[in-house]
CSV table of C-alpha atoms in Angstrom, one decimal:
chain,number,residue,atom,x,y,z
A,17,GLN,CA,100.8,81.2,159.6
A,18,GLU,CA,101.6,77.6,159.8
A,19,LEU,CA,102.0,74.8,157.2
A,20,GLN,CA,102.4,71.2,158.3
A,21,LEU,CA,103.3,68.2,156.2
A,22,HIS,CA,102.8,64.9,158.1
A,23,HIS,CA,103.1,61.2,157.5
A,24,CYS,CA,105.6,61.1,154.7
A,25,GLY,CA,106.9,57.6,154.6
A,26,GLU,CA,105.7,54.1,154.8
A,27,GLY,CA,106.2,51.5,157.5
A,28,PRO,CA,108.0,52.2,160.7
A,29,HIS,CA,109.7,55.4,159.4
A,30,GLN,CA,107.8,58.6,159.1
A,31,PHE,CA,108.9,62.1,158.3
A,32,SER,CA,107.1,65.4,159.0
A,33,LEU,CA,107.9,69.0,158.2
A,34,LEU,CA,106.4,72.0,160.0
A,35,ALA,CA,106.9,75.5,158.5
A,36,GLN,CA,105.9,78.6,160.6
A,37,HIS,CA,105.8,82.3,159.8
A,38,ALA,CA,104.9,84.7,162.6
A,39,TRP,CA,104.7,88.5,162.4
A,40,TYR,CA,104.4,90.3,165.8
A,41,GLU,CA,103.6,94.0,165.9
A,42,ALA,CA,102.8,96.0,169.0
A,43,ARG,CA,101.5,99.5,169.4
A,44,SER,CA,100.6,100.6,172.8
A,45,PRO,CA,101.0,103.5,175.2
A,46,GLY,CA,102.7,100.9,177.5
A,47,LEU,CA,105.5,100.3,174.9
A,48,SER,CA,108.5,102.6,174.5
A,49,ALA,CA,108.3,102.3,170.7
A,50,ASP,CA,106.2,100.6,168.0
A,51,SER,CA,107.8,97.2,167.9
A,52,ARG,CA,107.9,94.4,165.3
A,53,GLN,CA,109.4,90.9,165.0
A,54,GLN,CA,109.3,88.5,162.1
A,55,ARG,CA,110.0,84.9,162.8
A,56,LEU,CA,110.4,82.1,160.3
A,57,ALA,CA,110.9,78.5,161.4
A,58,MET,CA,111.3,75.0,159.8
A,59,VAL,CA,111.0,71.9,162.0
A,60,PRO,CA,111.8,68.7,160.2
A,61,ALA,CA,111.2,65.5,162.2
A,62,TRP,CA,111.8,61.8,161.8
A,63,MET,CA,109.9,59.2,163.8
A,64,TYR,CA,110.5,55.5,164.1
A,65,THR,CA,107.7,53.3,165.5
A,66,ALA,CA,108.1,49.6,166.2
A,67,LYS,CA,106.0,47.2,168.3
A,68,ASN,CA,107.5,48.3,171.6
A,69,ARG,CA,109.6,51.4,170.7
A,70,ARG,CA,109.1,54.9,169.5
A,71,ILE,CA,111.9,57.3,168.7
A,72,GLN,CA,111.5,60.9,167.5
A,73,ILE,CA,114.2,63.3,166.4
A,74,ARG,CA,113.3,66.9,165.6
A,75,SER,CA,115.3,70.0,164.9
A,76,ARG,CA,114.1,73.6,164.9
A,77,PHE,CA,115.7,76.0,162.4
A,78,GLU,CA,114.6,79.5,163.1
A,79,SER,CA,115.3,83.1,162.1
A,80,LEU,CA,114.3,86.3,163.8
A,81,ASP,CA,114.2,89.4,161.6
A,82,GLY,CA,116.5,87.7,159.1
A,83,GLN,CA,119.1,86.6,161.7
A,84,LEU,CA,119.6,82.8,162.2
A,85,LEU,CA,119.0,81.6,165.8
A,86,PRO,CA,120.8,78.7,167.3
A,87,LEU,CA,119.6,75.2,166.2
A,88,SER,CA,117.2,73.6,168.7
A,89,PRO,CA,117.3,69.8,168.4
A,90,SER,CA,115.3,67.3,170.4
A,91,LEU,CA,115.3,63.6,170.9
A,92,GLN,CA,112.5,61.5,172.5
A,93,TRP,CA,112.6,57.8,173.1
A,94,GLU,CA,109.9,55.5,174.6
A,95,GLU,CA,110.1,51.8,175.2
A,96,ARG,CA,107.1,49.8,176.2
A,97,LEU,CA,107.8,47.5,179.0
A,98,LYS,CA,105.8,44.4,180.1
A,99,GLY,CA,102.2,45.0,180.8
A,100,LYS,CA,100.9,48.6,180.8
A,101,MET,CA,104.2,50.3,181.6
A,102,ALA,CA,106.6,52.3,179.4
A,103,LEU,CA,109.9,54.0,179.9
A,104,HIS,CA,110.2,57.5,178.4
A,105,ALA,CA,113.3,59.7,177.9
A,106,ALA,CA,113.8,63.1,176.3
A,107,LEU,CA,116.6,65.5,175.7
A,108,SER,CA,116.3,69.0,174.0
A,109,ARG,CA,118.2,72.2,173.5
A,110,ASN,CA,116.1,75.3,174.3
A,111,TYR,CA,116.3,78.8,173.0
A,112,ARG,CA,113.9,81.6,173.6
A,113,VAL,CA,114.2,85.2,172.6
A,114,PRO,CA,112.7,88.0,174.8
A,115,THR,CA,109.1,89.0,174.0
A,116,LEU,CA,108.2,92.5,172.9
A,117,ASN,CA,106.8,93.1,176.4
A,118,ASP,CA,110.1,92.0,178.0
A,119,LEU,CA,112.0,94.4,175.8
A,120,TYR,CA,109.8,97.5,175.5
A,121,TRP,CA,107.0,97.6,178.1
A,122,GLN,CA,107.0,100.9,180.0
A,123,PRO,CA,107.7,101.2,182.7
A,124,GLY,CA,110.0,98.3,183.1
A,125,GLY,CA,111.0,96.9,179.7
A,126,ASN,CA,114.6,96.0,179.3
A,127,ALA,CA,116.0,96.3,175.7
A,128,GLN,CA,119.3,94.8,176.9
A,129,LEU,CA,117.9,91.3,177.6
A,130,LEU,CA,119.7,88.3,176.3
A,131,PRO,CA,117.9,85.2,174.9
A,132,GLU,CA,117.4,82.3,177.2
A,133,GLN,CA,119.3,79.1,176.2
A,134,GLY,CA,119.9,75.8,177.8
A,135,TRP,CA,119.2,72.1,177.9
A,136,SER,CA,116.3,70.0,179.3
A,137,GLY,CA,116.2,66.3,180.0
A,138,GLU,CA,113.6,63.9,181.3
A,139,MET,CA,113.2,60.3,182.3
A,140,ALA,CA,109.9,58.9,183.3
A,141,LEU,CA,108.0,55.7,184.0
A,142,LYS,CA,104.5,55.7,182.5
A,143,TYR,CA,101.4,53.6,183.2
A,144,ASN,CA,98.5,53.5,180.7
A,145,ARG,CA,95.3,51.7,181.0
A,146,SER,CA,92.1,51.9,179.0
A,147,PHE,CA,88.6,51.4,180.3
A,148,GLY,CA,86.2,51.4,177.4
A,149,ASN,CA,86.2,55.0,176.0
A,150,SER,CA,88.3,56.3,179.0
A,151,ARG,CA,92.0,56.2,179.6
A,152,LEU,CA,94.1,56.5,182.7
A,153,GLU,CA,97.7,57.6,182.5
A,154,SER,CA,100.1,58.0,185.4
A,155,ARG,CA,103.6,59.3,185.1
A,156,THR,CA,106.4,59.4,187.6
A,157,GLY,CA,109.7,60.9,186.5
A,158,LEU,CA,112.8,63.0,186.9
A,159,PHE,CA,113.6,66.1,184.9
A,160,TYR,CA,116.6,68.4,184.6
A,161,THR,CA,116.7,71.9,183.1
A,162,ASP,CA,119.8,74.1,182.8
A,163,VAL,CA,119.0,77.6,181.6
A,164,ARG,CA,121.4,80.5,181.0
A,165,ASN,CA,120.1,84.1,180.9
A,166,TRP,CA,116.7,83.0,182.2
A,167,ILE,CA,114.3,86.0,181.8
A,168,VAL,CA,112.3,86.8,184.9
A,169,TRP,CA,110.3,89.8,185.9
A,170,LEU,CA,111.4,91.0,189.4
A,171,PRO,CA,110.5,94.0,191.5
A,172,ASN,CA,112.9,96.9,191.3
A,173,PRO,CA,112.7,98.7,194.7
A,174,GLN,CA,114.7,101.7,193.5
A,175,LEU,CA,112.3,102.3,190.6
A,176,GLY,CA,109.1,101.1,192.2
A,177,TYR,CA,108.0,98.8,189.4
A,178,TRP,CA,108.8,95.3,188.1
A,179,SER,CA,111.4,94.8,185.3
A,180,PRO,CA,112.7,91.8,183.4
A,181,GLN,CA,116.2,90.7,184.1
A,182,ASN,CA,118.5,87.9,183.0
A,183,VAL,CA,119.4,85.4,185.7
A,184,ARG,CA,122.8,84.2,184.8
A,185,ARG,CA,122.1,80.4,185.4
A,186,VAL,CA,119.1,78.5,186.7
C-alpha cells in the first residue's frame, strides 16, 4: 500500500511525502518456517527548482516489525551548464534488510545475516537534446559505493548448495 502526496508548495520550493506500508508473508516448502515482515516507511522530500538548478533532499524513515531502521537520507543536485549539458551529483545513505528468501530459504537460507548498509555517491556530465517527440540523453560519470555486510549468495562446496553470506566490506 502506498500513499503519495506531491507538489505541496508554490514557486521554486516543492514538498512531497510518500507513505508506504508493506506486509510480506511467505509459506513454501522451500522455507524453514512461515515468515512475515511488516514494513512502514515515510519519505519526506524537498525540491528546489530554479532556471538552471535543481536540488532535492529526501530522507527515508522506516520501521521493520516495529523496530526503527537507520535513517536513509539522500541529496541530489543538478546544474544546467551552457548549451545542452548539465552537471549532476548525488549522495545517499543506503540500508537494506535481508529478504525472507535470504533468511529462510531451504536449503541455504541464513537467519544470521546482517543488514547491508553504506554510502553511494555519483557525479556525472549529462547531455540532453530533443528532436520533435524524441529525446536523446547521454551520461558520462563516476560513482562510488561503499557497502558493509553486503548480502551475496555464494556456492558452499561443503554443503553442495548456494547460501547467502555477508561480505564484510565492498
